[in-house]
Structure formats: C-alpha cells, structure tokens
Coordinates of C-alpha atoms and ligand atoms in Angstrom, one line a residue:
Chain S
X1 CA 30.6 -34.1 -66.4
X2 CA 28.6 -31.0 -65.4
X3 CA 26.6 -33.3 -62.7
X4 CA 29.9 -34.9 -61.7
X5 CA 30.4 -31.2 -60.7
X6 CA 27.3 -30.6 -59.3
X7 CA 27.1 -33.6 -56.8
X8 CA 30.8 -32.4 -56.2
X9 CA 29.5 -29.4 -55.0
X10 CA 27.3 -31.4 -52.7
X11 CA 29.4 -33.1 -51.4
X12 CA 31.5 -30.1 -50.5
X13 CA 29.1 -28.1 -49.2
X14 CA 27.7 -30.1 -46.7
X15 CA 28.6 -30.2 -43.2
X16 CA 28.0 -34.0 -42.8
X17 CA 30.4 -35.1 -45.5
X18 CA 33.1 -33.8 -42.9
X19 CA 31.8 -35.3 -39.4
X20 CA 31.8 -38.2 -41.3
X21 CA 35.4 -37.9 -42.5
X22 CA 36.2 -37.1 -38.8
X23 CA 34.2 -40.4 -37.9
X24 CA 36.5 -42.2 -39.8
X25 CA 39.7 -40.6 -39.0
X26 CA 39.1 -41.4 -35.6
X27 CA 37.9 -45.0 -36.0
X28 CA 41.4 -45.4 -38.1
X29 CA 43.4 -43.7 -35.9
X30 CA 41.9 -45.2 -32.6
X31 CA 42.6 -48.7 -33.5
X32 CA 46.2 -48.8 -34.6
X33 CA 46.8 -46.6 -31.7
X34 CA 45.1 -49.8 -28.9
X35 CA 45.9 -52.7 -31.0
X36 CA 49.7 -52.5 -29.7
X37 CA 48.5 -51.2 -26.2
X38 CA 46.1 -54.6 -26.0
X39 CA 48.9 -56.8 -27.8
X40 CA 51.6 -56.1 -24.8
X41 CA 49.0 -56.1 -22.1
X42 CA 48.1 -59.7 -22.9
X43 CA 50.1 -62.2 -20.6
X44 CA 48.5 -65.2 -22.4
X45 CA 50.6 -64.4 -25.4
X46 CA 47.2 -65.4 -27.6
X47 CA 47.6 -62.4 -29.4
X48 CA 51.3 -63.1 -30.0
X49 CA 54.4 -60.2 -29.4
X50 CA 55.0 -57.2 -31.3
X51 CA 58.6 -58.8 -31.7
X52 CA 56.6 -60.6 -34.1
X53 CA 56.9 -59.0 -37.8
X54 CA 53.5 -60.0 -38.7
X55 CA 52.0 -58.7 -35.5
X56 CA 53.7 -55.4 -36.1
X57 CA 52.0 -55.8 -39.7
X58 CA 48.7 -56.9 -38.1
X59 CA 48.8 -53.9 -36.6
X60 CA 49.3 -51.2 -39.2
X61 CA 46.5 -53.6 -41.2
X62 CA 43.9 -52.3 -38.8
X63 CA 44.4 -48.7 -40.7
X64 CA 41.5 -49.9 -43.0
X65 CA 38.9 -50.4 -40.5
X66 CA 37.3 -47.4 -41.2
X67 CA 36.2 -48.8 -44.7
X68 CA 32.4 -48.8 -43.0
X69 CA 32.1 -44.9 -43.0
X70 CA 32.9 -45.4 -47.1
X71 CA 29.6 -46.9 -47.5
X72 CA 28.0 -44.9 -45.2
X73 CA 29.1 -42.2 -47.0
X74 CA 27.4 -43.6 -50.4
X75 CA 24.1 -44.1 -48.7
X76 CA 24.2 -40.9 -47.4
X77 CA 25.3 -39.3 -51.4
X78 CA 22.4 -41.3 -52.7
X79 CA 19.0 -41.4 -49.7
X80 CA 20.4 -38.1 -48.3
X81 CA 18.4 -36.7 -51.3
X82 CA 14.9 -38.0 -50.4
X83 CA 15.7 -37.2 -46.7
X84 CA 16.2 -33.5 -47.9
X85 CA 13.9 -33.3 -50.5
X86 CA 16.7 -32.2 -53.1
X87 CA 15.4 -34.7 -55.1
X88 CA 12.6 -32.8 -57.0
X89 CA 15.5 -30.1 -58.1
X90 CA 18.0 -32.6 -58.7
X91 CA 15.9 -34.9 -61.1
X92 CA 14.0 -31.6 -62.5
X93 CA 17.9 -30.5 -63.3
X94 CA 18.6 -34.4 -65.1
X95 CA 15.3 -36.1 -65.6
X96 CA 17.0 -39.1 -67.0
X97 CA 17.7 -40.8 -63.8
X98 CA 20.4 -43.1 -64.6
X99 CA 22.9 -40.4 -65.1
X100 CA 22.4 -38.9 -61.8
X101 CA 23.1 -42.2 -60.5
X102 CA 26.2 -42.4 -62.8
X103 CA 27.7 -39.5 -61.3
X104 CA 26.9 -40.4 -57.8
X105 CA 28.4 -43.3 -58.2
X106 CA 31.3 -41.6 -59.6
X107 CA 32.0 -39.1 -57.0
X108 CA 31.1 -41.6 -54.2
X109 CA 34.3 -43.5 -55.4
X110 CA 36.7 -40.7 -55.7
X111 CA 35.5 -39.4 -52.0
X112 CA 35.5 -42.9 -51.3
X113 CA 38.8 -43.7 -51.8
X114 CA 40.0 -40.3 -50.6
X115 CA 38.5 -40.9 -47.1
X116 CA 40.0 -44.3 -46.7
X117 CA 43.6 -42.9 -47.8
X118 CA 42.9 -39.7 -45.2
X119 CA 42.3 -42.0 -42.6
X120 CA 44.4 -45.0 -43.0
X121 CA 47.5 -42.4 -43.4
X122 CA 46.7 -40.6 -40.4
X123 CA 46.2 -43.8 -38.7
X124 CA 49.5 -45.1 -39.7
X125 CA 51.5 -42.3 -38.8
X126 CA 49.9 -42.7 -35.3
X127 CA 50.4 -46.3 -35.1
X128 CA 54.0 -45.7 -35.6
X129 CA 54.2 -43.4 -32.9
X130 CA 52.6 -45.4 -30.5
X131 CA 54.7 -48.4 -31.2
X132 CA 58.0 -46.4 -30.6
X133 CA 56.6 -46.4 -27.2
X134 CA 57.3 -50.3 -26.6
X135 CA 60.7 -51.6 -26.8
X136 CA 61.8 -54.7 -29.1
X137 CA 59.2 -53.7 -31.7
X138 CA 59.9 -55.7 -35.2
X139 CA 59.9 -53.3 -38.4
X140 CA 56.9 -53.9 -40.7
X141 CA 57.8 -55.6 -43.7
X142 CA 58.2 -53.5 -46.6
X143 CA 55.0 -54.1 -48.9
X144 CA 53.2 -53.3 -46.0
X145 CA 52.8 -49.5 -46.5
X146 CA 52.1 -50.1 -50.3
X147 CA 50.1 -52.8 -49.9
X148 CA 47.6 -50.3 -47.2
X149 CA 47.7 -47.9 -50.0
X150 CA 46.1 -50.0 -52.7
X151 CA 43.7 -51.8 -50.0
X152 CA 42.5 -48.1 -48.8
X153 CA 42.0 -46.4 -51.8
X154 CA 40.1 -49.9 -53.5
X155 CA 38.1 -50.2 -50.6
X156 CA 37.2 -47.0 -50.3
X157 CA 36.2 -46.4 -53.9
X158 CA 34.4 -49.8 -54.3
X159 CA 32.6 -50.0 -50.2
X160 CA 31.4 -46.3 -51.7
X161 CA 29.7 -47.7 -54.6
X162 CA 28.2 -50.3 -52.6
X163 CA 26.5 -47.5 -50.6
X164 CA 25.5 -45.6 -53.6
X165 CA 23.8 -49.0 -54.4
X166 CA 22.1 -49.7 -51.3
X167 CA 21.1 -45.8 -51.0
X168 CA 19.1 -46.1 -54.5
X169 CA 17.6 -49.3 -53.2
X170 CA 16.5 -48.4 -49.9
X171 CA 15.5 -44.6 -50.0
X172 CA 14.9 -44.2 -46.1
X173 CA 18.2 -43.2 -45.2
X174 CA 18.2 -44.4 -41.4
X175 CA 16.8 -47.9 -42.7
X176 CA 19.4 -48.1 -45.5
X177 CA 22.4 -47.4 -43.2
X178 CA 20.5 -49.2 -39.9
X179 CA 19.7 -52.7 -42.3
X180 CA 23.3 -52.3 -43.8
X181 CA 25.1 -52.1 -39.9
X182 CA 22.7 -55.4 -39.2
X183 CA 23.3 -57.1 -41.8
X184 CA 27.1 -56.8 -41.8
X185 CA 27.9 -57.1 -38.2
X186 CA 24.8 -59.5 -36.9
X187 CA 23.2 -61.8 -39.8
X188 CA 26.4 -62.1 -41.5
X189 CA 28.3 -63.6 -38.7
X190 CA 24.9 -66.1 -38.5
X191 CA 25.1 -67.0 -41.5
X192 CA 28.7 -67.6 -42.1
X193 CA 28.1 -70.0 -38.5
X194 CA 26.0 -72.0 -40.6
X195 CA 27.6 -72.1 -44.3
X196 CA 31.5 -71.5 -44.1
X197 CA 32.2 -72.3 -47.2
X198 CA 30.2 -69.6 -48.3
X199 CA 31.4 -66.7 -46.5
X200 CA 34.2 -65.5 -48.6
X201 CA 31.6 -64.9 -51.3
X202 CA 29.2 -62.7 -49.1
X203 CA 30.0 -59.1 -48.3
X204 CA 31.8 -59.2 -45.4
X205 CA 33.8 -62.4 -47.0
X206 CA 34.6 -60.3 -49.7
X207 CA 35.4 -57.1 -47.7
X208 CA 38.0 -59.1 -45.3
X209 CA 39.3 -60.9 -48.7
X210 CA 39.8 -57.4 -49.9
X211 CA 41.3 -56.2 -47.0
X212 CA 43.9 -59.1 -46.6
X213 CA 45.9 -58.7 -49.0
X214 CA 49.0 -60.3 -47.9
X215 CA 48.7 -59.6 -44.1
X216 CA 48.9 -63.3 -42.9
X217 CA 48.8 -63.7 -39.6
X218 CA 49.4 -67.4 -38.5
X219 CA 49.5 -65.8 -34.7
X220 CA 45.8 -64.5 -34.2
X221 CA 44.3 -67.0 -36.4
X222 CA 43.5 -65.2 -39.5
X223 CA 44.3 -67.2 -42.5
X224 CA 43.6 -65.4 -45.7
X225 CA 43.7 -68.4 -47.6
X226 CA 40.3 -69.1 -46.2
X227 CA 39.6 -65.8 -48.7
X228 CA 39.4 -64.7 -52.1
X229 CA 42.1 -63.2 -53.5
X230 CA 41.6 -59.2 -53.4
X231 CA 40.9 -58.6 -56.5
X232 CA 37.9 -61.1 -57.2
X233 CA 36.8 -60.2 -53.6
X234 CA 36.9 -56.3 -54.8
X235 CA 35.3 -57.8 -58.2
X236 CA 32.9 -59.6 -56.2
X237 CA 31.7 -56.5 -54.4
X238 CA 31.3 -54.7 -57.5
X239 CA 28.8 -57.3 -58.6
X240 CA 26.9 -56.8 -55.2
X241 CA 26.9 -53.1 -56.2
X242 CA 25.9 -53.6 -59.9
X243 CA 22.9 -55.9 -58.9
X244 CA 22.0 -53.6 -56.2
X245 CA 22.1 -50.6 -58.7
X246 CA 20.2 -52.4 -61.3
X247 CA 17.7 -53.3 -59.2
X248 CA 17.2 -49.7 -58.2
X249 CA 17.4 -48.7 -61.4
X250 CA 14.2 -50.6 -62.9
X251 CA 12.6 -50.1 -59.1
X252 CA 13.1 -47.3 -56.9
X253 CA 14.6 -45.0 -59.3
X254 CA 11.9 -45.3 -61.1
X255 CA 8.9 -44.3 -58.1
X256 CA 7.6 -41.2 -58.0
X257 CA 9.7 -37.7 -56.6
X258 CA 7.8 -36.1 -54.0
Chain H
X1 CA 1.5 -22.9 -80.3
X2 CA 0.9 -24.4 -76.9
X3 CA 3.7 -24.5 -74.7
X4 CA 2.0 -26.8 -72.5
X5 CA -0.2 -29.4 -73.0
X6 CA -2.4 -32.2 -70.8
X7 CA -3.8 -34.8 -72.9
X8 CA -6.3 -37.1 -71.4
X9 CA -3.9 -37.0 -67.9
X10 CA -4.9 -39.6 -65.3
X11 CA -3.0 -40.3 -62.2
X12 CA -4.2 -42.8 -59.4
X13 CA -3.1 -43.1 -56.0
X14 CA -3.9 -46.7 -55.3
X15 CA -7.3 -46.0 -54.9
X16 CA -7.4 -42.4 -55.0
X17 CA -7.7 -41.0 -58.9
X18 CA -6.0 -37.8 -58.1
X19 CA -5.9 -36.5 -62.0
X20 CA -9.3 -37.4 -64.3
X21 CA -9.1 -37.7 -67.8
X22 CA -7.6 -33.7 -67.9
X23 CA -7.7 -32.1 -70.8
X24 CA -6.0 -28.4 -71.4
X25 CA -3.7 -26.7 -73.0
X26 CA -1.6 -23.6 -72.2
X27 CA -0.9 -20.5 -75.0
X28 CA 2.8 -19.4 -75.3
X29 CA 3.7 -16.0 -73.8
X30 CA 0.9 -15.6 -71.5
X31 CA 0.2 -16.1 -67.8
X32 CA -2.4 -19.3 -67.1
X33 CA -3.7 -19.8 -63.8
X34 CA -4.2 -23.4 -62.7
X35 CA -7.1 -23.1 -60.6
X36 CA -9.1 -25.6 -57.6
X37 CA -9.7 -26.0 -53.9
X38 CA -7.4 -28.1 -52.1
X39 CA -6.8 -31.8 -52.8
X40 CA -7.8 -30.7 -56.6
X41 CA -5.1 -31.8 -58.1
X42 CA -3.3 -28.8 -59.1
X43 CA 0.2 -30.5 -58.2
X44 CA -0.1 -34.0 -59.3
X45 CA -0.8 -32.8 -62.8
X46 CA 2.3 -30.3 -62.1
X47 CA 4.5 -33.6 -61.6
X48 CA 3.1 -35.8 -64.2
X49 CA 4.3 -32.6 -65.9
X50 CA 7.6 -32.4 -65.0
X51 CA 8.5 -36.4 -65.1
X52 CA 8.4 -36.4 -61.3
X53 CA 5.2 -38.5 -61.2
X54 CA 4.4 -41.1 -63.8
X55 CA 0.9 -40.6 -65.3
X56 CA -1.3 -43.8 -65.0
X57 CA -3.0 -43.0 -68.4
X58 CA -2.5 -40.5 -70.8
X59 CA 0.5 -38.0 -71.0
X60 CA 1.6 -34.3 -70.3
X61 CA 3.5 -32.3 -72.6
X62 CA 5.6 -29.1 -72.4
X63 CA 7.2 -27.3 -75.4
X64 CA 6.0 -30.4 -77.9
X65 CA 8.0 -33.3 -75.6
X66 CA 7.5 -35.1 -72.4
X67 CA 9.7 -33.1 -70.0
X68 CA 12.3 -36.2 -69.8
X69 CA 13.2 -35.5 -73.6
X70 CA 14.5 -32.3 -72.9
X71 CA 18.1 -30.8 -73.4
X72 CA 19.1 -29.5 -70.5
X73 CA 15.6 -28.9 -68.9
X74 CA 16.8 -25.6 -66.8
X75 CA 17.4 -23.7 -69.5
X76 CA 14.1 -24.0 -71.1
X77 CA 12.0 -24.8 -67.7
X78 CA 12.0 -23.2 -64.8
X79 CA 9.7 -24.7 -61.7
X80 CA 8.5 -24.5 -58.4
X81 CA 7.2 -27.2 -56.3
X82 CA 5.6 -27.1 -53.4
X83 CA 8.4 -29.4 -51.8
X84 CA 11.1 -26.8 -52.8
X85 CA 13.7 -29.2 -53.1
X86 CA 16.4 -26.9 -51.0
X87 CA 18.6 -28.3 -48.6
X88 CA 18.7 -26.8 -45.5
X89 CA 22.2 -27.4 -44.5
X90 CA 23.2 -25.8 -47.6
X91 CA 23.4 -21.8 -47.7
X92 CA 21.0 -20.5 -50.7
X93 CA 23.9 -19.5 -53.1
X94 CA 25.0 -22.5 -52.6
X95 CA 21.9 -25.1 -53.4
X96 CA 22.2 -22.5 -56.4
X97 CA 25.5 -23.6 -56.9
X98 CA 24.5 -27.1 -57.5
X99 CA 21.5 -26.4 -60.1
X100 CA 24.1 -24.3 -61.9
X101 CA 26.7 -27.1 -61.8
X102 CA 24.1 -29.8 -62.9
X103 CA 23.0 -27.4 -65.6
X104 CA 26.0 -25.8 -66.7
X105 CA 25.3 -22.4 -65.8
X106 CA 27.8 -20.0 -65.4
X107 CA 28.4 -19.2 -61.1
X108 CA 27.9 -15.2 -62.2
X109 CA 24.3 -16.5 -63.5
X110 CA 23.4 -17.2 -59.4
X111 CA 24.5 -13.7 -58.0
X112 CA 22.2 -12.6 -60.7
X113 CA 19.1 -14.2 -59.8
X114 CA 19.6 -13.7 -55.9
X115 CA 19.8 -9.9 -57.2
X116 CA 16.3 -10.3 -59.5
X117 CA 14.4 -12.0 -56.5
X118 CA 15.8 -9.4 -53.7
X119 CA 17.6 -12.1 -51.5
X120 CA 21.0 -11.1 -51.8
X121 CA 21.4 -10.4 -48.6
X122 CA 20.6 -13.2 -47.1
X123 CA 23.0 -15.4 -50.0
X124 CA 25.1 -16.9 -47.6
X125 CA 22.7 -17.6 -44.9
X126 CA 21.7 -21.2 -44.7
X127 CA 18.3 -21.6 -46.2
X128 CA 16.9 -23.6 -43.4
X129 CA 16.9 -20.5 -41.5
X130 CA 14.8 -18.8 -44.3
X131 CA 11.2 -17.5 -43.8
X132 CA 8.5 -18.8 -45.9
X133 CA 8.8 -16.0 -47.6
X134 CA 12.2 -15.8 -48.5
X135 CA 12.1 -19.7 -49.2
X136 CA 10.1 -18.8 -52.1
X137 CA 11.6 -16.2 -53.3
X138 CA 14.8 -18.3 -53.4
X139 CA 12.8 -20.8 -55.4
X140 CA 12.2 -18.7 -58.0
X141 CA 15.3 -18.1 -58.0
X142 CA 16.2 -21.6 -58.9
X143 CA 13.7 -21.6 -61.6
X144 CA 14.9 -18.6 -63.2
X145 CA 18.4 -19.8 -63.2
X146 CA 18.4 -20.9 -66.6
X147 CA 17.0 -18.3 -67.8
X148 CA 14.1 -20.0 -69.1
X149 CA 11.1 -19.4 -71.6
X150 CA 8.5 -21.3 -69.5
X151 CA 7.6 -21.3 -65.5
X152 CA 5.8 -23.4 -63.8
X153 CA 5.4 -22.3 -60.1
X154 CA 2.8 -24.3 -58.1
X155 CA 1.3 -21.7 -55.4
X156 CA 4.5 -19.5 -55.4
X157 CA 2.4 -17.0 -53.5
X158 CA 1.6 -19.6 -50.6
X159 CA 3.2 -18.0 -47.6
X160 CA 4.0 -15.1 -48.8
X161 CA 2.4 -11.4 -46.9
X162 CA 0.6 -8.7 -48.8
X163 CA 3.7 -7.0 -49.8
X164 CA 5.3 -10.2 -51.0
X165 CA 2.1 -11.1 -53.1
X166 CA 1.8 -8.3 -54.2
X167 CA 5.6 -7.7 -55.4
X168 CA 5.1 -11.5 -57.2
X169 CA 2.5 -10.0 -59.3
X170 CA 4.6 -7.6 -60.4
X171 CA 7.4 -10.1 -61.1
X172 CA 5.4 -12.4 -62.7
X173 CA 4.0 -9.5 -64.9
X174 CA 6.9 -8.6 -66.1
X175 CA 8.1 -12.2 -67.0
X176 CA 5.1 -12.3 -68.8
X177 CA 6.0 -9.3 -70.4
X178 CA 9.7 -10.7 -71.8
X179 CA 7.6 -12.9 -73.4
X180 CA 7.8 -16.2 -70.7
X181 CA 5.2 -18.5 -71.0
X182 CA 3.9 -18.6 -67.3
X183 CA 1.5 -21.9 -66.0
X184 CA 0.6 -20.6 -61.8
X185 CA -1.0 -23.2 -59.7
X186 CA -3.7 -21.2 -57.0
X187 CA -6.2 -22.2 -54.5
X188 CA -6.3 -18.2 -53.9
X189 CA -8.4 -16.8 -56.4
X190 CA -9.0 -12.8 -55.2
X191 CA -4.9 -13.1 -56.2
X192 CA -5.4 -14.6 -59.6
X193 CA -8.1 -12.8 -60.9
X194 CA -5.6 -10.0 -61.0
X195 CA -2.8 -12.0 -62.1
X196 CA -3.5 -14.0 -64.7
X197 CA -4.3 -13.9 -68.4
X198 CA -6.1 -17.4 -68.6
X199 CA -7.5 -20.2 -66.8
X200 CA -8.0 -23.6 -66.3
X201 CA -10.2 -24.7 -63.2
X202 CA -9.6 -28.3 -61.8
X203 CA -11.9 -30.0 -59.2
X204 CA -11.6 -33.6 -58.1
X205 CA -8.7 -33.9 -60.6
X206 CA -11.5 -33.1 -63.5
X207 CA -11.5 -30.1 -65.7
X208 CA -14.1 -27.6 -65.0
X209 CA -13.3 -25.0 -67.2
X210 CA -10.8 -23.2 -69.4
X211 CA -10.7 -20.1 -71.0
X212 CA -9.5 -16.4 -71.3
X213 CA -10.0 -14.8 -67.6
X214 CA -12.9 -12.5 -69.2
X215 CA -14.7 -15.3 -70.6
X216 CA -14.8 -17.4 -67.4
X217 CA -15.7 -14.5 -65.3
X218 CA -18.6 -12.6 -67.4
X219 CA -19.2 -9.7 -65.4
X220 CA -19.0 -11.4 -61.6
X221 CA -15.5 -12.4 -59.8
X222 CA -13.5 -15.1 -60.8
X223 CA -15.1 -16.5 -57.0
X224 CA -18.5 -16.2 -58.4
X225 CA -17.9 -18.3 -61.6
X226 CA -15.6 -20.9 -59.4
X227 CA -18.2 -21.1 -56.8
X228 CA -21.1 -21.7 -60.0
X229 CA -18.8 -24.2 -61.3
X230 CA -17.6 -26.2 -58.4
X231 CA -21.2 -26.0 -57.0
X232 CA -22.6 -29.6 -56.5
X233 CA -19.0 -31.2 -56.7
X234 CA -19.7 -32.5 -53.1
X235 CA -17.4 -34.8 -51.8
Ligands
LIG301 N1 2.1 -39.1 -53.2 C1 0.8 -39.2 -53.0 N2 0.3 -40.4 -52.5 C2 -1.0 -40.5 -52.3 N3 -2.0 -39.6 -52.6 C3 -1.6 -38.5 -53.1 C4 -0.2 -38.2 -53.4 N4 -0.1 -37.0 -53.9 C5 -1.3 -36.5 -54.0 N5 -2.2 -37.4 -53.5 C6 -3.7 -37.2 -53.5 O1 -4.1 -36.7 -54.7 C7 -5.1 -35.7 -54.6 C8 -4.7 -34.4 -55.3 O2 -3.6 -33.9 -54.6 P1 -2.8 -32.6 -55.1 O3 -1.7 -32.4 -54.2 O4 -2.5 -32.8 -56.5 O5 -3.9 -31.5 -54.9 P2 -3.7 -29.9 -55.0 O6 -4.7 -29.4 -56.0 O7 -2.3 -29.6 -55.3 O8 -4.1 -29.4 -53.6 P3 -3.5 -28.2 -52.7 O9 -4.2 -27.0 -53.1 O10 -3.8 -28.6 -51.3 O11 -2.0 -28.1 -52.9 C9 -5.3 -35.6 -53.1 O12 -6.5 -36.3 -52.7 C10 -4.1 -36.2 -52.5 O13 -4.4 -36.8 -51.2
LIG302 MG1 -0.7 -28.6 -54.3

C-alpha cells in the first residue's frame, strides 16, 4: 500500500503526467468534433449520413481514440525512472523489485482508466455539441453512452498495464514508446496484410476488438465480427502484458541500477 | 559487531574486474572511510552493497543480511549515491515526499530533515535548479529520512566548497556521535584524515589496507601512507 502511495505521489507531482492528460483530452475531443464535419462534407456518401443511427454511434465511438496516451502513460510510470535516475532511491526504498512493479502496475491502471474516462467524457460532450450543428442528426442509441464508459475505463486501465509492461522491458524510454508507435501503427498493419486471420489476436486486433463493443457499423466497413469479443480481446491484452512483465521480471528488472 | 561487512566481493564489468576478492569489515558506531583514487572501486562495492549491483562472486553484508532482506530498508539505511536518484522535475520536498510514502514515514518527518540539512529554504524549489551543493545536502536528507542507524554516503563531500565540507564534518561528527554507524566513500584524503575514525583503502578493486586511522597513518599523513601503499599499483 505505502508504495501504491508513493508512486501516487509521482504521478502527481510531475508535470508530464498532465501534458499528457491534455494530449489526450485533445486527441479525444478533436476527433468526435471532425468526424461529423468529414461525414457531411463527403458527397460520395462512402462514409454514409449522420441520419444514420450507427453513424451517429460511429461517431461518439471515436471518444476512445485516445487509448494510445494510456500506454504511453505506463511506459512513461515505468522507463521514466531510469531516464531520471529515481531508480537507485526508488529500489534502495523497496529492494524487492517485483513489488515496485506491483504498484506501478497498479496505479498505471487506476490513472489509466481515469484518463480514458476524462477524455472520452469531454470528448462526448463536444461531439454532441458539434452535431447539434447539422440538421436531421439520428439520436445515438441508448447503450451507446454506457457502452463508452465500460470500453474507456477497460481500456484505459488494461492499454496502461501494457505500458507498465513494455516500460520494464525496454528501459530507454524514447525506444520503448518510439518501438511501441512502430509497431502498432506500421508493422502491425504489415502483418495483419499478410495473416488476417491472425490479426484479432495481435495487439492492435485485440485493442479494436476491445474497443468495438457493439458499435457495428455495416456503413464504413467495420465489422466487429471479424473481432474478438471485448472481453477475451481485453483478456488477451492482459496476457501480452503478463508475458511482457514476466519477461522483465527475470530480465531487465533484474540488471543492475545505476 | 560489524555493521557492515564485504566478504570475498567480486564484481566484473565484462572484462573489467571492478571489485577483487574484497575483504573488510566496518565497526558499529564509528565513522569508516572508504578510501582510493578514481576508478578504485569505491562505488561498485557501495552497490553490490545496497542490492543495486549484483556481485559476480562473493557477497556484501550490512547489519547481518544482504540489503534485499531488509524490513523497510529506510529506516535502518540511509545512502547516498553518486547518481542521487532525485528527479528534477520534482521540487525537493516533494522527491521527499515519495521516499516517505514508499517508506511509511510520517510527511512531518521531511520538514524535519530539510531543517537538519539547512535546505528549507529552498523546499519548494525544483531540485533541478539546485547547486551541487545543495543537491547533496538534499541527499542526505533523503538518507536521514528514516531516521536510520547506518549511512552510507559515497563522496557526499564531492562538490561541496570549504564551508560546505567543512559543515559535513561537523554533521557527520555528530551522527557519529548519536551512535550512527557511518561507512564515507573518498578520493579526497586531506578531508578524511580529519574525518574519519577508520579506514579501508581500495586500489584496482583490491584491498590495500584497513585499520584504525592511527594505525594506517604512523606518524606521516594519511597521503603519505596512501601514496606508500598504492605505490607500484601502475596501471
Ligand atoms: N556500470 C558499469 N559498467 C561498466 N564498467 C563500470 C560500471 N561501473 C563501474 N565500472 C568500472 O569499474 C571500475 C570501478 O568504478 P567505480 O565507479 O566503482 O570506482 P570509484 O572508486 O567509485 O571511482 P571514483 O572515485 O571515480 O568515483 C572502473 O574501471 C569503472 O570504469
Ligand atoms: Mg565513485
């Protein structure tokens, strides 16, 4: 408990934990706020009509995108400490490694999850002001709300252990967060190209399975049967996290502080 | 009873042996200086000590256990290393704030220790913004935190001016005084000769020497008898 407290403490103390929660606020906000703008400027009709309930939905939906600044936030908890060299007083403090890890993992969900829920609320409320700017709009159907309240606060608390995880693994802190961006948003994509059957079971599979929920959209191609359901995606994630922290644990937790 | 103990420490850097075969042990209640030139080894076997570094052979001991076996290592330890382990972001209460936390100290613990080490004033200041000076003084301030019986403080006088050396003297005297067992590391020797109680000279990561100050010295300077001792250690 007391180093549940004490990484608390970091947490709250340090300026970056808050541009990073504006960083995500914005992301959140910005997209709801130009999904509807780029819906009803499309003359194709590719992207379908916000008369359309499940556009309307698909648009509220996009209140999780910020779930990248969650693990961003865990590699930051976790390499942040060989970066500043707080390592030596943190370990001298807990010698037995595995518990700091334990409560970094810990508060990393909780902050986690409250990030996602700060910025997917924020970014609701301003998706439904922008969409009282357009005329015919369809109301959202009613899970919808719910629904972005248990994907925000599960993504946010299980992306956050994932970065926890990769932080332990990878203690450079610009290669942990620069090999985590590549890896989700260029080698991913390659490989999913190459093996689809595989994709829902690799992060980014998993994270979009998680996401879905029940947001179906027939009308810009997503399909979430193609997915996991959200809970074995979140479950799957947790394995990701679990091998990446064991790994650490009998690896780089185990190097040498200097 | 030794509080401290180094039995037949060894610690390789690929192929580097940093630590040889380093044999010593440090008396309770009394002030040991951990003496050698630079590269000497002084704070790898301060590391092994304190479970930052894994020895390659043998072990280090403090207070009869490896440091890892501890209960609550703050309250019984107190250290400085020469990385100081401080964030700079972080104002210097507050990186005291987070020892506390992790070591369930009581907050009213940290004003108290800013007080002991003269940095109040500059609490609330962030600590990258500290001089050298004041950067050690708020690392002792950390190690004292828990109010500790032993210190380990690898060359807390590193940095510091005359009057700051001169005032950790003092300090450290009367630590020693409460009855703290105290283990300095030094590469400045004038310093320690006026310092310390006992020593233990290191060179190439082998023990040189270790005794009471008077018996190492004789009648010459404590330079004298590390010059005689390190002489012919040629690199
Ligand atoms: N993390 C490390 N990786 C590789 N070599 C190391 C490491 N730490 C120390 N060494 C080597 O071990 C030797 C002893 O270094 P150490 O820092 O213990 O000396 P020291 O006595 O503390 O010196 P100084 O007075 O300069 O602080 C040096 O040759 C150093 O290069
Ligand atoms: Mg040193």
């Amino acid at each position: 408990m007391n180093l549940v407290k004490a990484e608390l403490r970091k947490l709250v103390y340090s300026r970056s934990t808050y541009g990073l929660l504006l960083a995500s606020i914005f992301v959140a906000v910005l997209s709801t706020v130009v999904t509807p703008i780029v819906i009803e400027q499309d003359e194709t009709g590719v992207f379908g009509s916000l008369e359309d309930r499940a556009m309307v939905d698909g648009v509220y939906a996009n209140a999780i995108s910020s779930y990248i600044f969650a693990i961003i936030l865990g590699i930051l908890i976790m390499s942040g400490e060989f970066r500043h060299g707080t390592a030596v007083a943190t370990f001298l403090a807990s010698p037995k490694r595995a518990r700091v890890l334990i409560a970094k993992l810990v508060v990393t969900a909780l902050a986690g999850a409250l990030f996602q829920i700060i910025s997917a609320g924020l970014s609701v409320l301003t998706g439904y002001y922008t969409l009282t700017f357009f005329e015919n709009v369809a109301s959202p159907s009613e899970s919808v709300f719910i629904n972005l309240a248990v994907a925000s606060v599960l993504s946010g608390a299980v992306l956050g252990l994932v970065g926890v995880a990769i932080g332990s693994l990878i203690r450079n802190q610009l290669i942990a967060i620069v090999s985590t961006l590549v890896w989700l948003f260029v080698l991913e994509p390659i490989v999913l190209l190459l093996f689809v059957d595989a994709g829902k079971w690799l992060p980014t599979g998993a994270i979009t399975g998680m996401l879905a929920l029940e947001f179906e959209s027939e009308a810009i191609g997503v399909s979430t049967a193609d997915y996991l359901s959200p809970g074995i995606s979140a479950l799957v994630l947790l394995g990701y996290g679990a091998v990446f922290t064991a790994v650490a644990l009998v690896t780089s937790m185990r190097r040498d502080i200097d | 009873m030794a509080a401290i103990e180094f039995l037949d420490l060894g610690k390789k850097y690929g192929k580097v042996r940093s630590v040889r075969k380093l044999t010593a042990s440090i008396t309770e209640g009394k002030i040991t200086g951990l003496l050698g030139p630079n590269g000497a080894g002084k704070s790898t076997s301060l590391r092994c000590l304190l479970g930052l570094a894994k020895p390659t052979s043998g072990e280090a001991k403090i207070l009869g256990v490896h440091y890892k076996e501890l209960k609550n290592p703050l309250t019984q330890i107190g250290a400085v290393l020469d990385s100081r382990g401080f964030h700079g972001g972080l104002t210097g209460k507050q990186n005291l704030k987070v020892m506390a936390a992790a070591a369930k100290i009581p907050d009213a613990r940290v004003d108290e220790v800013l007080k002991l080490v003269d940095l109040e004033a500059a609490a609330n200041k962030k600590a990258k913004g500290y001089s050298l000076g004041m950067k050690q003084r708020l690392s002792l301030a950390g190690a004292l935190l828990g109010n500790p019986k032993v210190l380990i403080l690898d060359e807390p006088a590193n940095g510091l001016d005359p009057i700051g050396i001169a005032w950790l003297r003092g300090f450290l005297r009367t630590l020693a005084n409460e009855g703290k067992t105290i283990l300095v590391s030094s590469h400045q020797l004038a310093e320690m000769q006026s310092t310390v109680d006992d020593v233990i000279i290191i060179n190439h990561g082998m023990l040189m020497a270790q005794g009471s100050m008077k018996e190492i010295i004789g009648e010459g300077t404590l330079e004298d008898a590390f010059l005689k001792l390190t002489a012919g250690g040629a690199r």
